[in-house]
XYZ file of C-alpha atoms in Angstrom:
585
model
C 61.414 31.656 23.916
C 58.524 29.748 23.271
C 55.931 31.616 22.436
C 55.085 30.655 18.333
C 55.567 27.204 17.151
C 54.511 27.754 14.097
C 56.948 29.244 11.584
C 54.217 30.924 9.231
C 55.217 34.542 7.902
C 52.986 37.537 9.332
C 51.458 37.537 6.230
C 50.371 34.067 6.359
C 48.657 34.495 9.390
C 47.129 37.863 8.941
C 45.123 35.823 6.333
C 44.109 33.118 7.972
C 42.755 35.362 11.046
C 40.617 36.965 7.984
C 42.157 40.446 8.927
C 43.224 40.815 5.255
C 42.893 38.974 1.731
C 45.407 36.879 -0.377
C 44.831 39.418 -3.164
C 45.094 42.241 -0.254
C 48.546 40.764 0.577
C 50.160 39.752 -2.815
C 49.474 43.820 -3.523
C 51.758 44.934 -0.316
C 54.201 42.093 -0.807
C 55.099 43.732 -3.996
C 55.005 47.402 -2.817
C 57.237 45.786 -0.193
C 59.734 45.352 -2.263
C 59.788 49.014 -3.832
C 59.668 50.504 -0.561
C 61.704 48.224 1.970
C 59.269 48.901 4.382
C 57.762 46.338 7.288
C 54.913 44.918 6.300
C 52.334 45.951 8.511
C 53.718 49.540 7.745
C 53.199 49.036 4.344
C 49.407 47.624 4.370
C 48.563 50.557 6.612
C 50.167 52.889 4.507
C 47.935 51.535 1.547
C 45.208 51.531 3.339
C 44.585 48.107 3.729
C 44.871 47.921 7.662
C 43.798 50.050 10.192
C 46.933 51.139 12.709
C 44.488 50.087 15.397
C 43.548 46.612 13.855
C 47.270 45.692 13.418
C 48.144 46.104 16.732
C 44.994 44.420 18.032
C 45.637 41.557 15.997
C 49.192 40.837 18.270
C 47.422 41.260 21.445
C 44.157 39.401 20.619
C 44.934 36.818 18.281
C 48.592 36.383 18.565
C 48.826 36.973 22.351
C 51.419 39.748 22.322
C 50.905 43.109 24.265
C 51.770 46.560 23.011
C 54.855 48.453 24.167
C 53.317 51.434 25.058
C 54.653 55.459 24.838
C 55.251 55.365 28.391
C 57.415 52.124 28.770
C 59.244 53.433 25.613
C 60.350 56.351 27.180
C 60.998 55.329 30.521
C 63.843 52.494 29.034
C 66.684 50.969 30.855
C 69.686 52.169 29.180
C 71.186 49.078 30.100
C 68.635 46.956 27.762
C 70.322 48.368 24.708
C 73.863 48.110 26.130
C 72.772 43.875 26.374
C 71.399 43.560 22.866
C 74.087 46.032 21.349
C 73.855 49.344 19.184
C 73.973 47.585 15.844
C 71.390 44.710 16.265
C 69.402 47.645 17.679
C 69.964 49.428 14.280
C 69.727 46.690 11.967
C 66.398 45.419 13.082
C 64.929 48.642 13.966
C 63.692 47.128 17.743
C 63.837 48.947 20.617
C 65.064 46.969 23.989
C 63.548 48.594 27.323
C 63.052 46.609 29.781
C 64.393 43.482 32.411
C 61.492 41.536 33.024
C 61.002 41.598 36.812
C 59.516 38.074 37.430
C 62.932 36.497 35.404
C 66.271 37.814 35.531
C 67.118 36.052 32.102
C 64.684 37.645 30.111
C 64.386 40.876 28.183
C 61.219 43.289 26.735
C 61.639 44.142 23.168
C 59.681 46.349 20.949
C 59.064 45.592 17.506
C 57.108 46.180 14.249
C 57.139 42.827 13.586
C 56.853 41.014 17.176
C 56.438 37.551 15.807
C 59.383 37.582 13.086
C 61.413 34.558 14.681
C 64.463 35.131 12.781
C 65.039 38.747 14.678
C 64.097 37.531 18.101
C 67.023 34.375 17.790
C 69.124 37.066 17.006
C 68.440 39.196 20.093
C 68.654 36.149 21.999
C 72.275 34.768 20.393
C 73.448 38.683 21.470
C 72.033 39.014 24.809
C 71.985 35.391 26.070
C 68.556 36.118 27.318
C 64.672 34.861 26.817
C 63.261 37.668 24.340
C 59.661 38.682 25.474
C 58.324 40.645 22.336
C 55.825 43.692 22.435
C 54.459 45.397 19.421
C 55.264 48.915 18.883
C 54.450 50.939 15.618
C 57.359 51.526 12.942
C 56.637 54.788 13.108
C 57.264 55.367 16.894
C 60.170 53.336 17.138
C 62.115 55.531 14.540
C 61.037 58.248 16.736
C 63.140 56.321 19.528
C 65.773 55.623 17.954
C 66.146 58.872 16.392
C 66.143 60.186 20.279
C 68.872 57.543 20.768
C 70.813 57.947 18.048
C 70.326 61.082 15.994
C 72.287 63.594 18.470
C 75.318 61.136 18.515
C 75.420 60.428 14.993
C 74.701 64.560 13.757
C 78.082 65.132 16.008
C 79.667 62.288 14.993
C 79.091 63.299 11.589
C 80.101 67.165 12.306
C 83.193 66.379 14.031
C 84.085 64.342 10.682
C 83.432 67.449 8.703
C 85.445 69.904 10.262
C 88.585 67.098 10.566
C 88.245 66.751 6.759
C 87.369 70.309 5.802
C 89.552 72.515 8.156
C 89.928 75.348 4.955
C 86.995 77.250 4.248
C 84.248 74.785 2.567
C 83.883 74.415 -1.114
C 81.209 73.028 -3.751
C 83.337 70.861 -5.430
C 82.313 67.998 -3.298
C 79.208 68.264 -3.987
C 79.935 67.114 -7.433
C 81.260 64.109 -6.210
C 79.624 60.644 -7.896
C 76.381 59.795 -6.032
C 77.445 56.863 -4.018
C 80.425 59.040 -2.144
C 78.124 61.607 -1.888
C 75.602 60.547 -0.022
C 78.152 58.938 2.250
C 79.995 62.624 3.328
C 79.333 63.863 6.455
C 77.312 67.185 5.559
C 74.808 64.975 3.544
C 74.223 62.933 6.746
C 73.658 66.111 9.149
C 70.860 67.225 6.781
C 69.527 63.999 6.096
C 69.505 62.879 9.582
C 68.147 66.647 10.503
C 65.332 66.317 8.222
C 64.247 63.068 9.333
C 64.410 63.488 12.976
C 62.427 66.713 12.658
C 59.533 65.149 10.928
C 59.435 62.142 13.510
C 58.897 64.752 16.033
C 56.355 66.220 13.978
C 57.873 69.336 13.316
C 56.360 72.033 10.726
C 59.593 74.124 10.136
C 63.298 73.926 10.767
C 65.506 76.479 11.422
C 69.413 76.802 10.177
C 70.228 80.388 11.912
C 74.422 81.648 11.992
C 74.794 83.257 15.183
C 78.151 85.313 16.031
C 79.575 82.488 17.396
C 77.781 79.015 16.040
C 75.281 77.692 14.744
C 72.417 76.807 16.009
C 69.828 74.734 14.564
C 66.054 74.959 15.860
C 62.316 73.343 15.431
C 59.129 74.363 15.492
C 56.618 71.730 16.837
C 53.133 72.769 17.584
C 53.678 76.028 17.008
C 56.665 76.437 19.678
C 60.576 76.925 18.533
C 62.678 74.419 20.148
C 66.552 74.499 20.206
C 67.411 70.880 18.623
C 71.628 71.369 18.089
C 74.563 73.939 17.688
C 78.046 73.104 15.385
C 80.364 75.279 14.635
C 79.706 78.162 12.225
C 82.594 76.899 10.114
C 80.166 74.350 8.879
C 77.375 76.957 7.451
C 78.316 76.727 3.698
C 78.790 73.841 3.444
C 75.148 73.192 5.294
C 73.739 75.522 3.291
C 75.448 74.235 -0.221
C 73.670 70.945 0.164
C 70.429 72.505 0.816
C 70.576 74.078 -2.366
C 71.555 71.531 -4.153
C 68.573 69.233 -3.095
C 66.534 72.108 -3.538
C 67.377 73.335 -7.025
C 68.507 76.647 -5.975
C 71.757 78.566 -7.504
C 75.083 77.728 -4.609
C 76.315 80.209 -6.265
C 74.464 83.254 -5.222
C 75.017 84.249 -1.822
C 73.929 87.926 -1.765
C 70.119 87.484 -2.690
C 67.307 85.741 -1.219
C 66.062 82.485 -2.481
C 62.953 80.206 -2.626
C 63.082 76.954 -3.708
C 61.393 73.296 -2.435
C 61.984 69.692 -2.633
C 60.110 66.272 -1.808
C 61.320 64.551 0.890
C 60.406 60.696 1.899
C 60.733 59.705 5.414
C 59.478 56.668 6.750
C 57.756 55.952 3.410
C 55.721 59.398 3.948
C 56.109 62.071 0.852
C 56.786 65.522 2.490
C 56.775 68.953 0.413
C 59.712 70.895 1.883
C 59.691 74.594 1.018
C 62.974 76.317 1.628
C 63.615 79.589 2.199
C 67.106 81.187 2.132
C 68.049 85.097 3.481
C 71.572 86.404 3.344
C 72.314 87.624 7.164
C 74.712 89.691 8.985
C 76.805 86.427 9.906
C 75.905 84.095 6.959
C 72.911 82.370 5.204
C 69.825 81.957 7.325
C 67.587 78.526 6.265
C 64.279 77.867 7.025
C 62.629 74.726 5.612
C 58.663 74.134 6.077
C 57.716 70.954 6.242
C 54.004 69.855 5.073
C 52.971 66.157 4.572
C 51.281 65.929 1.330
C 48.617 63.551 2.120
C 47.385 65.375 5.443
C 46.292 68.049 3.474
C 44.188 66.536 1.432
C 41.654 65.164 4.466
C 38.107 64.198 4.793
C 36.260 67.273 6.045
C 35.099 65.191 9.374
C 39.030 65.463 10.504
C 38.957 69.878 10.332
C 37.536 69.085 13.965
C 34.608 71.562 13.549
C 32.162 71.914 16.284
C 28.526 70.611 14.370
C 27.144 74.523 14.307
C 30.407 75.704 12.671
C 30.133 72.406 10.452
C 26.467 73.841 9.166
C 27.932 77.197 8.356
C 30.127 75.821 6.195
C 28.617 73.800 4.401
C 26.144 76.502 3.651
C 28.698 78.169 2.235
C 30.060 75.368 0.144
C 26.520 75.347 -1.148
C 26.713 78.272 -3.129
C 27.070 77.491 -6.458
C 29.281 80.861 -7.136
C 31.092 83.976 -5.355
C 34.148 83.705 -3.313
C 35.291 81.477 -0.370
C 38.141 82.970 1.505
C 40.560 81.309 4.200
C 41.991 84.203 6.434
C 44.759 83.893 9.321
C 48.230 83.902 9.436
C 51.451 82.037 8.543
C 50.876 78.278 9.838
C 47.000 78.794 10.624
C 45.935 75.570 8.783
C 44.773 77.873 6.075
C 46.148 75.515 3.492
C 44.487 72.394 4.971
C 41.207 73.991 5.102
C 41.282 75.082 1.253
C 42.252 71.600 0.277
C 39.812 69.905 2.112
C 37.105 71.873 0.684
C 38.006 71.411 -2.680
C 38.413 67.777 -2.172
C 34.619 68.051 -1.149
C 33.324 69.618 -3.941
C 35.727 67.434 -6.464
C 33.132 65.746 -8.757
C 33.317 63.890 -12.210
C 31.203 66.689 -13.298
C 32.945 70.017 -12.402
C 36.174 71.469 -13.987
C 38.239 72.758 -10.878
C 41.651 74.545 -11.569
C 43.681 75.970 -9.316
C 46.870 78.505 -9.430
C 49.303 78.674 -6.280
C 52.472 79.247 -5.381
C 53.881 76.762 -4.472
C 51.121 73.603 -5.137
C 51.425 71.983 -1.942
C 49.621 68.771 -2.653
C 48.153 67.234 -5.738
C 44.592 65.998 -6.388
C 43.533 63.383 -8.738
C 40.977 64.805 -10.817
C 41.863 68.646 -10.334
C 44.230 70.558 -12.736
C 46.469 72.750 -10.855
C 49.204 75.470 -12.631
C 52.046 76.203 -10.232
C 53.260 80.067 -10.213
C 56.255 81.206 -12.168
C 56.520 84.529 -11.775
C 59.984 84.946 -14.038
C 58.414 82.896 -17.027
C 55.875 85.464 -16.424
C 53.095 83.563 -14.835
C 51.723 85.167 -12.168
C 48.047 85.009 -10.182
C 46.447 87.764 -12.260
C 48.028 86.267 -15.941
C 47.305 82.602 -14.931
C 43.726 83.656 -13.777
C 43.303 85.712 -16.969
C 44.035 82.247 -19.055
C 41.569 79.956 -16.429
C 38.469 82.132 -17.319
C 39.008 81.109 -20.940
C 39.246 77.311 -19.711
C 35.409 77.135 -18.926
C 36.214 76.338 -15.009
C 33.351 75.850 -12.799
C 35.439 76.470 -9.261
C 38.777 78.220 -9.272
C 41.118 77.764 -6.308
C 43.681 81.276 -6.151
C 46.428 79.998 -3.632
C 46.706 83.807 -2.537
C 44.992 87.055 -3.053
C 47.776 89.111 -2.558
C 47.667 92.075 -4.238
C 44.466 94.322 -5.865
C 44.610 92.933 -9.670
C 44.404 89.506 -7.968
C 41.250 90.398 -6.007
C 39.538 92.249 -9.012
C 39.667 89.583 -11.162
C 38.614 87.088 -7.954
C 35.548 89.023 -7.684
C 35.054 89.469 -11.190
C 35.016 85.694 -11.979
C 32.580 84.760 -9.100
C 30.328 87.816 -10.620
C 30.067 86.000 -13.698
C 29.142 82.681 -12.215
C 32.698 80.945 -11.025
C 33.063 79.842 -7.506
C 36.318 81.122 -6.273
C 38.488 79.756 -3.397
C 41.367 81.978 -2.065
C 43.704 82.690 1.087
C 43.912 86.378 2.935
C 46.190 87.019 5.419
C 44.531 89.249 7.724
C 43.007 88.097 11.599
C 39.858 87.956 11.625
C 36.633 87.646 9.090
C 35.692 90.917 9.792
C 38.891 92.448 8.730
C 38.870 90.438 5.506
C 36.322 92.690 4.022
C 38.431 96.373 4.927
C 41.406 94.653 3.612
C 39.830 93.715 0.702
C 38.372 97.507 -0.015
C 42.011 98.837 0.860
C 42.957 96.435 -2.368
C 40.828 98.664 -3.941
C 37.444 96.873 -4.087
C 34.430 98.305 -3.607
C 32.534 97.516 -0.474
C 29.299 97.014 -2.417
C 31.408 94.210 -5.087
C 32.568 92.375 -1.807
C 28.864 91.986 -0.331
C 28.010 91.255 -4.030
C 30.621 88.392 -4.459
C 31.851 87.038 -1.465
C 29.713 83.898 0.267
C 31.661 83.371 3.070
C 34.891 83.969 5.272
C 36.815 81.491 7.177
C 39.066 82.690 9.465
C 41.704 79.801 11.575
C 44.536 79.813 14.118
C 45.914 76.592 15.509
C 45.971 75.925 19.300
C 48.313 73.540 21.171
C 46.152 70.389 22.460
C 47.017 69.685 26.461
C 48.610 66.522 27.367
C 45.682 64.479 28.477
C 48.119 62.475 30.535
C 49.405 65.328 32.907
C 47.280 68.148 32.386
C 46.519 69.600 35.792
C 42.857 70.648 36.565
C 42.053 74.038 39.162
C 38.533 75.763 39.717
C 38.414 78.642 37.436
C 38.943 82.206 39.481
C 36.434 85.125 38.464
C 38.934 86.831 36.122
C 39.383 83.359 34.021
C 35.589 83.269 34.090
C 34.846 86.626 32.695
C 37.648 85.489 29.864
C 35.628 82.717 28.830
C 31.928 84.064 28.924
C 31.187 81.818 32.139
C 28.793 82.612 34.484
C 30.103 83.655 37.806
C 27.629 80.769 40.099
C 28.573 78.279 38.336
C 31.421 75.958 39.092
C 34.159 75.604 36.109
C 37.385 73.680 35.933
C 39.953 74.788 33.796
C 43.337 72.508 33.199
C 47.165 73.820 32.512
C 50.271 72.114 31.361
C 51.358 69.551 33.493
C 54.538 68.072 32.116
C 55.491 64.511 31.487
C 57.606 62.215 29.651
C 55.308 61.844 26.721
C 54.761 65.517 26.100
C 58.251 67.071 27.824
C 55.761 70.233 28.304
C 52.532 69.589 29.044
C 51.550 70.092 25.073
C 50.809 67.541 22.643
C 49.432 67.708 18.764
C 47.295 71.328 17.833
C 43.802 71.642 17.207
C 42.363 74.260 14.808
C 39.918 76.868 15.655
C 37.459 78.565 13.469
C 35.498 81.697 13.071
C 32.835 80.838 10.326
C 30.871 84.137 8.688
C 28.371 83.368 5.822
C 27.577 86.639 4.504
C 24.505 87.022 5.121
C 21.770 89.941 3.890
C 22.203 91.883 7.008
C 26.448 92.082 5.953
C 25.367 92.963 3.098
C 23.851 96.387 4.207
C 26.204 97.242 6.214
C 28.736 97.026 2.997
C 26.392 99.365 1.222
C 26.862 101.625 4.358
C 29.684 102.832 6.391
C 31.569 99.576 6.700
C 33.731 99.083 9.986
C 35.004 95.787 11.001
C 33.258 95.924 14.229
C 29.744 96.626 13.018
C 30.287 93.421 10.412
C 31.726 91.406 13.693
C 28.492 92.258 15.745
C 26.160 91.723 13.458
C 27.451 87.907 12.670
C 27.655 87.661 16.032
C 23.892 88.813 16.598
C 23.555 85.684 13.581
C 24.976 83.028 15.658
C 28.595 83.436 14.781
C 31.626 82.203 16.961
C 34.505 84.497 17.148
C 37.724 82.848 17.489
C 37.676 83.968 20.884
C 34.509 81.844 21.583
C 36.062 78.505 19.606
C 39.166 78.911 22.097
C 36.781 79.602 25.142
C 34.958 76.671 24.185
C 37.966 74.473 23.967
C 39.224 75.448 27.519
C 36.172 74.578 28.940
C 36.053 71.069 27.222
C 39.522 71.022 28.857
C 40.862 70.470 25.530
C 43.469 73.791 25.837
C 44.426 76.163 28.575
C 43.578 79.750 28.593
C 46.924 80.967 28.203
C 46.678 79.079 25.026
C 43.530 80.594 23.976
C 44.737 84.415 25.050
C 47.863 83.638 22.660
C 46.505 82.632 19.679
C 42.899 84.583 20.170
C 43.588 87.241 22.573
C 41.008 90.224 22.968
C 41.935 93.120 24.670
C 38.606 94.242 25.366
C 37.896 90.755 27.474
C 41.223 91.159 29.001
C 39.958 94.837 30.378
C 37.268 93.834 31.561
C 38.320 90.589 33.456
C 40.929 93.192 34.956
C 38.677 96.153 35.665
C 36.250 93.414 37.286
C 39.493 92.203 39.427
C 40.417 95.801 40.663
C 36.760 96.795 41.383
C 36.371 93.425 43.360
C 39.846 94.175 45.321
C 38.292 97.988 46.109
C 34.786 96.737 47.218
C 36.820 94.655 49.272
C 39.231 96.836 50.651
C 36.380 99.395 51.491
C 34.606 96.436 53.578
């Protein structure tokens, strides 16, 4: 290995190739040290590095290529079996290939591909030349989580049920902290937790079945089955949970709510967990949201530029209400965040009240929900009015007090900010007058409706293209003469199933003067869905049409999250009469 005769620290050189400052990197050395993180981790992280100009700076100025997805996940088992499990661990690398051209040497993947000291190491274990590539921290934990997590979970369960072979009790949860966080139980749910947010996972699953456990994921959207122990282990699962969580292990008979923050790879996630007594034990589900993605530059919402305009025409207003519709795991969040990280000025008193407050934001005072102390929506929004806000964020209008006193403070001059779970904008207002508001308040108060869903992005490396048939044309709006390709899941070793990452979709209504009318009328959601529609609105129908023919989803995509039954009909009444004109030919 020959590659770096000079013995200079990454830091070192970093500077003197001008891609950061001495003051830049004094700064991360010493948030270094808090964290234990890699170094080029950590000046990303703080947002002193791009991801993309670290890992040009090893293949442009230091002369080392980048281990790609691909090669990671096509490794040689063998590579690891030469540099051995615990090096492997220790240095967080990731062996995967023999290099074809010498029989002596060996492709490794690191964070920090020019740290001499690891590479001497690899090559006193292997006996072979070490051939670094760059890889990000991030992915390799992904790898080795793939590599090891499975083993060590079982390894770790098949300690727990040696050492616990009577029914499960709390007492060793009140072990001290270092034997603690050594038993086996704390491992499965630390190693759990970890591997489902390297997969980027937004909810895990801890469901007693009749005869195991079984432990699931959701990632973009999709449950996935990640493990199953035996059931004998469910209290004691469920025990820790609590514990971490702040819940009572107590109480088994009632359902529970509770959250904690979780740090994984340096990365604070909000983890809200839910517990529900079933017929065969406990059921656990824990949502996972990364606090700093949901506080986002507006630019990353991915709005098309006409959907962009109608919001921030809406955003404009200097009072009435803004709501967020869609349901459970729509984004909605996200999208109230980001908005109120727009409007977040020196000069305007924002307070918000949710439940729970998913993310916080310098400069913004937010009161979390505590409905047994007493402080719920309607009382907390009660005490904001007297706090002279000028925008008022309401987590969720979920109930007709709440939505009186919504409207009430946007009447007298407040702009207001909430979540509705209903599907569409349309439906926002009717579910607003079965609350018990009156259709001529809503046209009077609200601005604007957003409503979201969240569709699964194809894998642009396998997605498989076709020429779209008549019925698949009619389902997207597309003329019939002209030519349209249309992709589906492929299936690869970088998505596993032809999906990769989601992209949100929006239907944007500003309500408009012609809205209003109709509220003052006989108000049906389809006459308030037309007439946006006559305004230039895009139904969520048309935002997942348009994605399938940018070839950024497929249509079965689009049906599930958007479908329309009246577009279905008619793509399959066109289909039949097609078939009969045919047939009578």
């Amino acid at each position: 290995m020959a590659l770096f005769g000079a013995k200079k620290r990454l830091g070192e050189q970093l500077v003197d190739a001008g891609m950061i400052k001495q003051e830049q990197l004094e700064l991360a050395l010493v948030e270094q040290k808090n964290t234990k993180a890699k170094l080029g981790e950590t000046l990303i992280s703080m947002g002193l590095m791009k991801a993309a100009d670290f890992s040009n700076f090893f293949s442009t100025t230091m002369g080392i290529p980048t281990a790609t997805t691909e090669d990671l996940k096509n490794f040689d088992p063998k590579t690891i079996e030469v540099v051995g499990d615990d090096l492997v661990r220790k240095h967080q690398i990731f062996p995967y290939a023999f290099d074809m051209d010498n029989i002596n040497a060996i492709h490794v993947a690191m964070a920090e591909p020019n740290n001499l000291g690891i590479i001497d190491d690899i090559e006193m274990a292997s006996g072979m030349e070490v051939i670094p590539h760059y890889a990000p921290q991030t992915e390799l934990a992904v790898m080795l989580d793939k590599l090891y997590g499975d083993k060590s979970r079982q390894e770790a369960a098949d300690q727990f049920l040696l050492e616990h072979e009577a029914e499960y009790g709390v007492e060793e949860e009140k072990e001290e902290e270092d034997t603690v966080g050594e038993a086996p139980i704390v491992k499965i749910v630390r190693s759990m937790i970890q591997q489902s947010v390297r997969e980027g996972a937004s909810d895990i699953h801890i469901e007693p079945m009749e005869k195991g456990l079984r432990i699931r994921s959701r990632v973009d959207g999709m449950l996935q089955q990640d493990a199953e122990y035996s059931l004998t282990m469910l209290p004691a699962m469920t025990a820790r949970i609590k514990i971490i969580s702040g819940l009572d292990i107590s109480e088994k008979r009632k359902p529970q709510d509770g959250r904690l923050t979780y740090i994984v790879d340096n990365v604070e996630y909000d983890v809200r967990v839910s517990i529900l007594p079933t017929v065969y034990g406990e059921k656990t589900v824990m949502r996972l949201t990364k606090k700093q993605g949901l506080t986002q530059e507006k630019k990353f919402l991915g709005l098309y530029p006409d959907d962009e305009a109608r919001l921030d025409g809406i955003m404009n207003n200097p009072h009435g209400i803004i709501l967020v519709t869609g349901p459970t795991g729509s984004g909605k969040s996200t999208t109230c965040y980001t908005v109120l990280n727009e409007l977040n000025k020196p000069d305007v008193n924002i307070i918000t009240v949710e439940d729970p407050v998913e993310a916080n934001i310098a400069g913004i005072n937010q009161v979390q929900v505590n409905v047994k102390a007493g402080l719920t929506f309607a009382s907390a929004l009660r005490s904001i009015l007297r706090q002279d806000p000028d925008i008022i964020m309401i987590g969720e209008i979920r109930d007709g007090e709440t939505a009186q006193i919504a409207v009430q403070a946007s009447i007298t001059g407040h702009l207001v900010i909430s979540t509705l779970h209903t599907n569409s904008t349309a439906a926002s207002v009717t579910r607003l007058i079965d609350m018990g508001v009156e259709p001529y308040m809503i046209g009077d108060a609200v601005v604007g409706i957003i409503a979201q869903r969240l569709v699964r992005r194809l894998c642009q490396n396998c997605k498989v293209g076709h020429e779209a048939t008549r019925q698949e044309k009619i389902l997207l709006a597309w003329p019939d003469e002209q030519p349209l390709t249309v992709y589906e899941p492929g299936g690869c070793e970088i998505c596993g199933n032809g999906y990769k990452g989601r992209k949100a979709i929006y239907e944007i209504m500003p309500i408009s003067a012609a809205i209003r009318r109709i509220l003052h009328e006989t108000v049906t959601a389809e006459k308030i869905e037309e007439a946006a529609v006559s305004e230039g609105m895009n139904t969520l129908r048309m935002a997942g049409a348009r994605n399938v023919v940018e070839g950024i989803t497929s249509i079965a995509e689009m049906v599930r999250v958007a479908y329309d039954m009246d577009a279905q009909t008619a793509a399959n009444t066109s289909v039949l009469d097609e078939t009969s004109e045919e047939e009578a030919g």
